[in-house]
Structures are given as C-alpha cells and as structure tokens.
Amino acid sequence: MTIKGAIGSMLRYFYRMETVRLRPKEHQRLLGGHQWVFRNEISQTPQAELGEIVRVVSHSDRFLGIGFYHPTSRIAVRIISDIEERIDVEFFAKRIQRALELRHRLLPQAEAYRLVFGEADMLSGLIVDRFDNTLVMQMHSAGMDVRINEIVDALRHVIPDVTGIVERNTMGTRVQEGLPHRDGVVWGSVPDRITFLEGPANLEIDVLGGQKTGYFLDQRINREWIGKHVSGKRVLDAFCNVGGFSLHAGHGGAAHVVGIDSSATAIAAATHHATINNLSQVQFRKANMFDALREYAANEEQWDVIILDPPSFAKSRQSLGGARAGYAELNRSALKLIPSGGLLVSASCTQLFAEHDLLDVVYEESARLRRTLRLVHRGNQAPDHPVLLAMPETQYLKFLVFEVW
Ligand code: SAH
C-alpha cells in the first residue's frame, strides 16, 4: 500500500459517515442510476447536517452510493458517487475533466458551451457554463453550495486558462433548498462583455446581468439548423432573448428578420448584436409576444418562418394545464400568420411537457384551423446538455419544425 493509500484508509477509519437506509423496494431506481433519494423513501433518518456526505443503503443493507444530505428538502439525498470516496478538490477535478473531454470531443470548435450539466455529468445540482475563458456557475443543491471553494479550485486546476469565475445563484429553486440568493464574481476578474463566436454569429454576453447564466447555450444545434434553412425568407423570432436565432437566420441569408422579447435588456443586447454582425436586415422589438402575434394577425402580416421559443411554462405538475393552454395559444396564433410552404418552428423547454404533448397540442390547433402540417425536423438540447437515461429529468428541450401544406 502506498503512503497516500495508507493515510486515506486511516482517514476513512476515523471518519464515519452517517447512513441513510431506504424503505423496502425503494432502491431499484437508484440501482438503475437515478441520483435522487426522496424523503418519503427513507426508513432511517441520519443525524447529518446540511450538505454532509452520507452513505445510502437499501433496506437490506446493500450499499447504493454516497451523496449530499439535505435535512428538509423533498430530495433528501443527491447521490454523488457509487463508491465510498472522499469528495474533495481532486474528486471534482476528475469529474470536471471528464465533462470537459466530452465537450472537446462533441463540440471541438465551440468557444462557449455548458461544461457541467448537473446529474448528466454525475455532479448533481451543479451547472457550469463556459464563455471563452469565463465560467458561470449555478448551484441547485446545498451539497454543491457548501463546496463552492473546492469546485472553484477544481475548475481552475482543470482549465488553467480560466480568467474569471462567476456565480449566478438567483434561481427560485434555491429557496426550496433553503439556500440564499447570491450573485457575482467569485474568483479572478470578469469583463463587462464577453465576446465569443457561435458558428457565424458574433456574441457579446453580459454574464453578470443577463438572464440565467447569460446565454441559452442549449439551442446551439437548432440555431445552426435555422441558419441553413431560411435563405431569402421573412423570419419572426419569437422570444428572441439576445437574438441567437435571429443572428443565425441573418447570417443564413434571411431576407428580413424580426426578433421580439419582453425584456428591455435582452432587446438592447440583441440590437447591439445585429450591429456588430453587420446584419441590417435583422431588427428587434420589445413587446409581449402574445400581444405582438394578435397585432400581426389584425394587420394581416405574414411570415415565412416563425420560431417560438418561450420560457418554461410549468415548473410543477399542477401548472401543466396552464402550460398546455399557453402552448396552444402561441402555436395557433403563429399558424394563422404562416402561408402555405412556410415553417412553424415550435420549441419547448418545459421538462414536464414531453415531445408528444407538444405534438398533440400543435396537431389539435392545426386541425382546428384546418391547416395541414408535416413534421420535417425534430431537434433537442445540444450535446453539451447530455441526457442521462436513468434520469428523464435531464431531458427537457424540444424543437419541432413543421411545414405548412
Ligand atoms: N430564443 C432565445 C431564448 C429564449 S428564452 C435564444 O435562442 O437565446 C425565453 C425568453 O422569453 C426570455 O428572453 C424572456 O425575456 C422572454 N419572455 C418571457 N415572457 C415573454 C413574453 N410574454 N413576451 C415576450 N418575451 C417573453
């Protein structure tokens, strides 16, 4: 045994983890690779503190993994490893290295990508986006939150080129975890605007003031698709944020593009993007999208391509009915504006609203309007947002393209 190994086993001997025992039969999902233990699945509650590492065992004492404990959250344990190991800088560095290798392999040219996608990178509750040499972190769990310093050290170790690390910990979900809102530079320095290329599009992102982590990286591949298929067309980019789809449409030769968003900051950034990309045919407008669609209908305006990329309409099952109604209204209003031969592009990032739900809604609304649609393309989240098969929760983005007969 090496000296390091001997010290490790001594530490393990003195450091006894608390054990969480599950109720009978509750271990199956975890054996399949799911990473969440719900409170009602536990038979024996440990004397563990917020974010402490615990061992999880089945009712009959089969070892299932170690994870972060939360004494009050609905998710009582978030599994972090299926072996007993120390959760330290070295552990995070190994996981982050593995995450980085996947991005290098699948998106070798990307200057911005999601480096860590939580559970799908075996780092439950941690999100890290990379924009050039700035990293933006979000901690959705207490276990990650209390280890912020180790995570920062690991990120710097794995990516020595990093010049600044930011946290954007202002998500509503943090309240359920009993975590405070925190926002700002954690390490190094961060420019007001970070510039990077996404395909042909020049972007300048404000990671401290923009929405979420600053840019919606999950639509990367879908934006490429749009860039290839709208040459010469009039394109309406609904819910455009800082203009991602619009810029790709413009670079792809669209005749005229209008992007609409209700956020004034997003529209200011989008307008700046049109300027620095030399795309005078791309324009932006601040408006409520539901009103704008009604206004276009009243004026009998037509669009060859309408992209609908609304924010999530439901965070819980209780609000799914409202979400369905929202998607129905949007898709119906958009369809009324698209001539024969045009494209309806309908995206949804509501995780609880599956692809077949969206297909159903679009079909119902098209049938009501007596319009025939053909599904010509289906996309999803970019590969830097991998889907862990054991956790359907990691699959959320739908991107459907319909041709109007
Ligand atoms: N298509 C964007 C991402 C859209 S995110 C991209 O490719 O980057 C959803 C956007 O919808 C946000 O920018 C938000 O400001 C905007 N939004 C939310 N409600 C809206 C409404 N009622 N009308 C217009 N925009 C809205």
Coordinates of C-alpha atoms and ligand atoms in Angstrom, one line a residue:
M1 CA 0.0 0.0 0.0
T2 CA 1.3 3.5 -0.9
I3 CA 1.7 6.2 1.8
K4 CA -1.2 8.1 0.2
G5 CA -3.4 4.9 0.3
A6 CA -2.5 4.3 4.0
I7 CA -3.4 7.8 5.0
G8 CA -6.6 7.5 3.1
S9 CA -7.7 4.4 4.8
M10 CA -6.8 5.8 8.2
L11 CA -8.9 8.9 7.5
R12 CA -11.8 6.6 6.4
Y13 CA -11.4 4.7 9.6
F14 CA -11.8 7.8 11.8
Y15 CA -14.3 9.5 9.6
R16 CA -17.5 7.5 9.8
M17 CA -20.3 8.6 7.5
E18 CA -23.9 8.6 8.6
T19 CA -26.1 6.1 6.9
V20 CA -29.4 6.6 5.2
R21 CA -31.5 3.4 4.9
L22 CA -34.2 3.2 2.4
R23 CA -37.6 1.6 2.8
P24 CA -38.1 -1.9 1.3
K25 CA -38.1 -1.9 -2.6
E26 CA -37.1 1.8 -2.9
H27 CA -33.6 1.0 -4.1
Q28 CA -34.5 -0.1 -7.6
R29 CA -34.4 3.4 -9.2
L30 CA -31.0 4.1 -7.6
L31 CA -29.6 0.8 -8.8
G32 CA -30.6 1.9 -12.3
G33 CA -28.5 5.1 -11.9
H34 CA -31.1 7.7 -10.7
Q35 CA -29.4 10.1 -8.3
W36 CA -32.2 11.4 -6.1
V37 CA -33.5 9.9 -2.9
F38 CA -36.8 11.4 -1.9
R39 CA -37.6 11.9 1.8
N40 CA -40.6 9.5 1.7
E41 CA -38.3 6.7 0.5
I42 CA -36.2 6.8 3.7
S43 CA -36.7 4.5 6.6
Q44 CA -33.9 5.7 8.9
T45 CA -33.1 9.4 9.1
P46 CA -29.5 10.2 9.8
Q47 CA -28.0 12.8 12.2
A48 CA -26.4 14.6 9.3
E49 CA -26.1 18.3 8.6
L50 CA -27.0 20.3 5.5
G51 CA -24.7 19.2 2.6
E52 CA -23.0 16.5 4.7
I53 CA -21.9 13.3 2.9
V54 CA -24.0 10.2 3.8
R55 CA -23.9 6.6 2.8
V56 CA -27.1 5.3 1.2
V57 CA -28.1 1.6 1.7
S58 CA -31.1 -0.4 0.7
H59 CA -33.5 -1.7 3.4
S60 CA -31.4 -5.0 3.4
D61 CA -28.1 -3.1 3.8
R62 CA -26.9 -3.2 0.2
F63 CA -24.6 -0.3 -0.5
L64 CA -26.0 2.1 -3.1
G65 CA -23.7 5.1 -3.1
I66 CA -22.7 8.2 -1.2
G67 CA -24.4 11.6 -1.5
F68 CA -25.2 15.0 -0.2
Y69 CA -27.8 15.1 2.6
H70 CA -30.4 17.7 3.0
P71 CA -32.5 17.6 6.2
T72 CA -35.6 19.4 4.9
S73 CA -35.7 19.4 1.1
R74 CA -38.0 17.0 -0.8
I75 CA -34.8 15.5 -2.3
A76 CA -33.2 14.2 0.9
V77 CA -30.0 12.8 -0.7
R78 CA -28.3 13.6 -4.0
I79 CA -26.1 10.7 -4.9
I80 CA -22.6 11.8 -5.9
S81 CA -20.6 8.6 -6.2
D82 CA -21.3 4.9 -6.3
I83 CA -18.2 4.1 -4.3
E84 CA -17.0 5.3 -0.9
E85 CA -14.6 8.1 -1.8
R86 CA -13.6 11.5 -0.5
I87 CA -15.4 14.4 -2.0
D88 CA -12.6 16.9 -2.3
V89 CA -10.9 19.1 -4.9
E90 CA -9.4 16.0 -6.6
F91 CA -12.8 14.4 -6.9
F92 CA -14.4 17.5 -8.5
A93 CA -11.3 17.9 -10.8
K94 CA -11.8 14.3 -12.1
R95 CA -15.5 14.8 -12.8
I96 CA -14.9 18.1 -14.5
Q97 CA -12.0 16.7 -16.6
R98 CA -14.4 14.0 -17.8
A99 CA -17.0 16.6 -18.6
L100 CA -14.5 18.7 -20.5
E101 CA -13.3 15.8 -22.6
L102 CA -16.9 15.1 -23.8
R103 CA -17.3 18.8 -24.9
H104 CA -14.0 18.8 -26.7
R105 CA -15.0 15.7 -28.5
L106 CA -18.5 16.6 -29.5
L107 CA -18.2 20.4 -29.9
P108 CA -14.5 20.8 -30.7
Q109 CA -14.9 24.3 -32.2
A110 CA -17.1 25.8 -29.5
E111 CA -16.0 28.9 -27.7
A112 CA -19.0 28.7 -25.4
Y113 CA -20.7 25.5 -24.0
R114 CA -22.2 24.0 -20.9
L115 CA -19.2 22.4 -19.2
V116 CA -21.1 20.7 -16.4
F117 CA -24.8 19.7 -16.8
G118 CA -25.6 18.5 -13.2
E119 CA -26.8 15.0 -12.9
A120 CA -25.8 14.2 -16.5
D121 CA -22.2 14.8 -15.6
M122 CA -22.5 12.9 -12.3
L123 CA -22.4 16.3 -10.4
S124 CA -25.9 16.5 -9.0
G125 CA -27.0 20.1 -8.6
L126 CA -24.1 21.8 -10.3
I127 CA -24.2 23.8 -13.6
V128 CA -21.2 25.4 -15.2
D129 CA -21.3 27.3 -18.4
R130 CA -18.1 28.4 -20.2
F131 CA -18.0 31.6 -22.3
D132 CA -14.5 31.9 -23.7
N133 CA -12.3 32.0 -20.5
T134 CA -15.0 32.9 -18.1
L135 CA -17.0 30.3 -16.2
V136 CA -20.5 30.8 -14.8
M137 CA -21.7 28.5 -12.0
Q138 CA -25.1 27.7 -10.6
M139 CA -25.6 25.6 -7.5
H140 CA -29.0 24.0 -7.2
S141 CA -28.2 21.9 -4.2
A142 CA -26.9 22.6 -0.7
G143 CA -24.2 19.9 -1.1
M144 CA -22.7 21.8 -4.0
D145 CA -23.3 25.2 -2.4
V146 CA -21.2 24.4 0.7
R147 CA -18.4 23.1 -1.5
I148 CA -18.1 26.2 -3.7
N149 CA -14.4 26.7 -2.8
E150 CA -13.4 23.2 -3.7
I151 CA -15.4 23.5 -7.0
V152 CA -13.6 26.8 -7.9
D153 CA -10.2 25.2 -7.2
A154 CA -11.0 22.2 -9.3
L155 CA -12.3 24.3 -12.2
R156 CA -9.1 26.4 -12.1
H157 CA -7.0 23.2 -12.0
V158 CA -8.7 21.6 -14.9
I159 CA -8.9 24.7 -17.1
P160 CA -5.7 26.8 -16.3
D161 CA -6.8 29.3 -19.0
V162 CA -9.8 30.5 -16.9
T163 CA -9.5 34.2 -16.0
G164 CA -12.7 34.6 -14.0
I165 CA -15.4 32.6 -12.3
V166 CA -18.9 33.9 -11.6
E167 CA -21.9 32.6 -9.6
R168 CA -25.4 33.3 -10.7
N169 CA -27.2 31.7 -7.8
T170 CA -30.5 33.5 -8.0
M171 CA -32.8 30.6 -9.1
G172 CA -36.2 30.3 -7.5
T173 CA -35.4 26.6 -6.8
R174 CA -32.7 27.6 -4.3
V175 CA -35.4 28.8 -1.9
Q176 CA -36.8 25.2 -1.6
E177 CA -33.3 24.1 -0.7
G178 CA -33.1 26.8 1.9
L179 CA -30.2 28.5 0.1
P180 CA -29.8 32.3 -0.2
H181 CA -29.6 34.2 -3.4
R182 CA -26.0 35.1 -4.4
D183 CA -24.6 36.7 -7.5
G184 CA -21.3 38.0 -8.6
V185 CA -17.6 37.3 -9.3
V186 CA -16.2 34.5 -7.1
W187 CA -12.7 34.4 -8.4
G188 CA -10.5 36.4 -10.9
S189 CA -11.9 39.2 -13.0
V190 CA -14.7 39.3 -15.5
P191 CA -15.1 41.7 -18.3
D192 CA -18.4 43.7 -18.7
R193 CA -18.9 41.9 -22.1
I194 CA -17.5 38.5 -23.0
T195 CA -17.1 38.0 -26.7
F196 CA -17.3 34.7 -28.5
L197 CA -18.4 33.1 -31.7
E198 CA -21.3 30.7 -32.1
G199 CA -20.9 29.5 -35.6
P200 CA -21.0 32.6 -37.8
A201 CA -22.6 34.7 -35.0
N202 CA -20.5 37.2 -33.0
L203 CA -21.9 37.5 -29.5
E204 CA -21.1 39.8 -26.6
I205 CA -22.6 38.5 -23.4
D206 CA -23.1 40.1 -20.0
V207 CA -22.7 37.1 -17.6
L208 CA -23.4 39.3 -14.6
G209 CA -26.6 41.0 -15.8
G210 CA -28.1 38.7 -18.5
Q211 CA -30.8 36.0 -17.9
K212 CA -29.8 32.7 -16.3
T213 CA -26.0 32.3 -17.0
G214 CA -26.0 34.9 -19.7
Y215 CA -26.9 32.9 -22.9
F216 CA -29.1 30.0 -23.8
L217 CA -26.5 27.5 -25.0
D218 CA -28.9 24.6 -25.3
Q219 CA -30.2 25.8 -28.7
R220 CA -26.8 25.8 -30.4
I221 CA -27.5 23.0 -32.9
N222 CA -31.1 24.2 -33.5
R223 CA -29.8 27.6 -34.3
E224 CA -27.4 26.0 -36.9
W225 CA -30.4 24.3 -38.4
I226 CA -32.3 27.6 -38.7
G227 CA -29.2 29.2 -40.3
K228 CA -29.2 26.6 -43.1
H229 CA -32.9 26.7 -44.0
V230 CA -34.2 30.3 -44.1
S231 CA -32.4 31.8 -47.0
G232 CA -34.5 34.5 -48.7
K233 CA -37.3 34.2 -46.1
R234 CA -39.1 36.6 -43.7
V235 CA -38.4 35.2 -40.2
L236 CA -40.1 36.0 -37.0
D237 CA -38.0 35.1 -33.9
A238 CA -40.4 35.0 -31.0
F239 CA -38.9 35.1 -27.5
C240 CA -35.6 36.1 -29.0
N241 CA -33.6 36.9 -25.8
V242 CA -30.3 38.4 -27.1
G243 CA -31.0 37.3 -30.6
G244 CA -29.4 33.9 -31.1
F245 CA -31.8 32.5 -33.7
S246 CA -32.2 35.9 -35.4
L247 CA -28.4 36.2 -35.9
H248 CA -28.1 32.7 -37.4
A249 CA -31.1 33.5 -39.7
G250 CA -29.5 36.7 -40.8
H251 CA -26.1 35.1 -41.5
G252 CA -28.0 32.3 -43.3
G253 CA -29.4 34.8 -45.8
A254 CA -32.9 35.5 -44.5
A255 CA -34.4 38.5 -46.3
H256 CA -35.9 40.1 -43.2
V257 CA -35.8 39.1 -39.5
V258 CA -37.7 40.5 -36.6
G259 CA -36.9 39.3 -33.1
I260 CA -39.2 40.0 -30.2
D261 CA -38.7 39.8 -26.5
S262 CA -40.4 41.4 -23.5
S263 CA -37.1 42.1 -21.7
A264 CA -35.6 45.6 -22.5
T265 CA -32.1 44.5 -21.6
A266 CA -32.3 41.5 -23.9
I267 CA -33.6 43.7 -26.8
A268 CA -30.8 46.2 -26.2
A269 CA -28.2 43.4 -26.3
A270 CA -29.9 41.8 -29.4
T271 CA -29.8 45.2 -31.2
H272 CA -26.2 45.6 -30.5
H273 CA -25.6 42.1 -31.8
A274 CA -27.3 42.9 -35.1
T275 CA -24.9 45.9 -35.4
I276 CA -21.7 44.1 -34.7
N277 CA -22.7 41.3 -37.1
N278 CA -23.4 43.8 -39.8
L279 CA -26.9 42.4 -40.3
S280 CA -29.1 45.4 -41.2
Q281 CA -32.0 43.1 -42.2
V282 CA -32.2 41.9 -38.6
Q283 CA -34.3 44.0 -36.3
F284 CA -35.5 43.7 -32.8
R285 CA -38.6 44.9 -30.9
K286 CA -39.6 44.9 -27.2
A287 CA -43.1 43.6 -26.8
N288 CA -45.2 41.0 -25.1
M289 CA -45.3 38.1 -27.7
F290 CA -48.9 37.3 -27.2
D291 CA -49.9 40.9 -28.0
A292 CA -47.5 41.1 -30.9
L293 CA -49.0 38.0 -32.5
R294 CA -52.5 39.4 -32.1
E295 CA -51.3 42.7 -33.7
Y296 CA -49.7 40.9 -36.7
A297 CA -53.0 39.0 -37.2
A298 CA -55.0 42.2 -37.1
N299 CA -52.7 43.7 -39.7
E300 CA -52.7 40.5 -41.8
E301 CA -49.0 40.3 -41.7
Q302 CA -47.4 37.1 -43.0
W303 CA -44.1 35.4 -42.0
D304 CA -42.5 32.5 -43.9
V305 CA -40.9 31.2 -40.8
I306 CA -41.9 31.7 -37.2
I307 CA -39.7 30.4 -34.4
L308 CA -41.4 30.0 -31.0
D309 CA -39.0 29.6 -28.1
P310 CA -40.9 30.6 -25.0
P311 CA -39.7 30.3 -21.4
S312 CA -40.7 27.3 -19.4
F313 CA -44.5 27.4 -18.8
A314 CA -44.6 24.9 -15.9
K315 CA -42.3 24.0 -13.1
S316 CA -44.7 21.6 -11.4
R317 CA -47.4 19.1 -12.5
Q318 CA -50.1 21.4 -11.0
S319 CA -49.3 24.1 -13.6
L320 CA -49.2 21.7 -16.6
G321 CA -52.8 22.6 -17.6
G322 CA -51.9 26.2 -17.9
A323 CA -48.8 25.3 -19.8
R324 CA -50.8 23.4 -22.4
A325 CA -53.1 26.3 -22.8
G326 CA -50.1 28.6 -23.3
Y327 CA -48.6 26.4 -26.0
A328 CA -52.0 26.1 -27.7
E329 CA -52.5 29.8 -27.9
L330 CA -49.0 30.5 -29.1
N331 CA -48.9 27.9 -31.8
R332 CA -52.4 28.7 -33.0
S333 CA -51.6 32.5 -33.2
A334 CA -48.4 31.7 -35.1
L335 CA -50.0 29.3 -37.5
K336 CA -52.5 32.0 -38.6
L337 CA -49.6 34.1 -39.9
I338 CA -47.7 31.5 -41.9
P339 CA -48.6 30.9 -45.6
S340 CA -48.6 27.6 -47.4
G341 CA -45.0 26.3 -47.7
G342 CA -43.9 28.2 -44.6
L343 CA -42.3 26.8 -41.5
L344 CA -43.7 26.7 -37.9
V345 CA -40.8 26.1 -35.5
S346 CA -42.1 25.2 -32.1
A347 CA -39.7 24.7 -29.2
S348 CA -40.5 23.9 -25.6
C349 CA -38.1 23.8 -22.6
T350 CA -40.8 22.7 -20.1
Q351 CA -39.3 19.4 -18.8
L352 CA -42.7 18.1 -17.7
F353 CA -44.2 18.8 -21.1
A354 CA -43.0 15.9 -23.3
E355 CA -42.4 15.9 -27.1
H356 CA -45.6 14.0 -27.7
D357 CA -47.5 16.6 -25.6
L358 CA -46.2 19.4 -27.8
L359 CA -47.0 17.3 -31.0
D360 CA -50.6 16.8 -29.7
V361 CA -51.1 20.5 -29.0
V362 CA -49.8 21.6 -32.4
Y363 CA -51.9 18.9 -34.1
E364 CA -55.0 20.0 -32.3
E365 CA -54.5 23.6 -33.1
S366 CA -53.7 23.0 -36.7
A367 CA -56.8 20.8 -37.1
R368 CA -58.9 23.5 -35.5
L369 CA -57.6 26.0 -38.1
R370 CA -58.0 23.4 -40.9
R371 CA -54.3 23.6 -41.7
T372 CA -52.2 20.5 -42.6
L373 CA -48.8 20.3 -41.1
R374 CA -45.9 18.0 -41.9
L375 CA -43.2 17.4 -39.3
V376 CA -39.9 17.9 -41.2
H377 CA -37.4 18.0 -38.4
R378 CA -37.1 17.3 -34.7
G379 CA -34.3 18.5 -32.5
N380 CA -33.4 18.7 -28.9
Q381 CA -30.8 20.1 -26.5
A382 CA -27.2 20.3 -27.7
P383 CA -24.8 17.5 -26.7
D384 CA -23.2 19.7 -24.0
H385 CA -26.5 19.1 -22.2
P386 CA -26.4 15.3 -22.3
V387 CA -29.4 13.2 -21.3
L388 CA -28.8 10.7 -18.6
L389 CA -31.0 7.7 -19.4
A390 CA -31.6 6.9 -15.8
M391 CA -32.9 10.4 -15.2
P392 CA -35.7 11.7 -17.6
E393 CA -35.4 14.9 -15.6
T394 CA -32.2 15.7 -17.6
Q395 CA -34.2 15.8 -20.9
Y396 CA -36.1 19.0 -21.4
L397 CA -35.7 20.7 -24.7
K398 CA -38.0 20.0 -27.7
F399 CA -37.5 21.6 -31.1
L400 CA -40.1 20.7 -33.8
V401 CA -40.2 22.1 -37.3
F402 CA -43.5 21.8 -39.3
E403 CA -44.0 22.6 -42.9
V404 CA -47.4 24.1 -43.7
W405 CA -49.1 22.3 -46.6
Ligands
SAH1 N1 -34.7 32.1 -28.1 C1 -33.8 32.5 -27.1 C2 -34.1 32.0 -25.7 C3 -35.5 32.4 -25.2 S1 -35.6 32.3 -23.5 C4 -32.4 32.2 -27.5 O1 -32.2 31.5 -28.5 O2 -31.4 32.5 -26.8 C5 -37.2 32.9 -23.3 C6 -37.3 34.4 -23.5 O3 -38.7 34.8 -23.4 C7 -36.6 35.3 -22.5 O4 -35.7 36.1 -23.1 C8 -37.7 36.2 -21.8 O5 -37.3 37.5 -21.6 C9 -38.8 36.1 -22.9 N2 -40.2 36.3 -22.5 C10 -40.8 35.8 -21.4 N3 -42.1 36.1 -21.5 C11 -42.3 36.8 -22.6 C12 -43.5 37.4 -23.2 N4 -44.7 37.3 -22.7 N5 -43.3 38.0 -24.4 C13 -42.1 38.2 -25.0 N6 -41.0 37.6 -24.4 C14 -41.1 37.0 -23.3

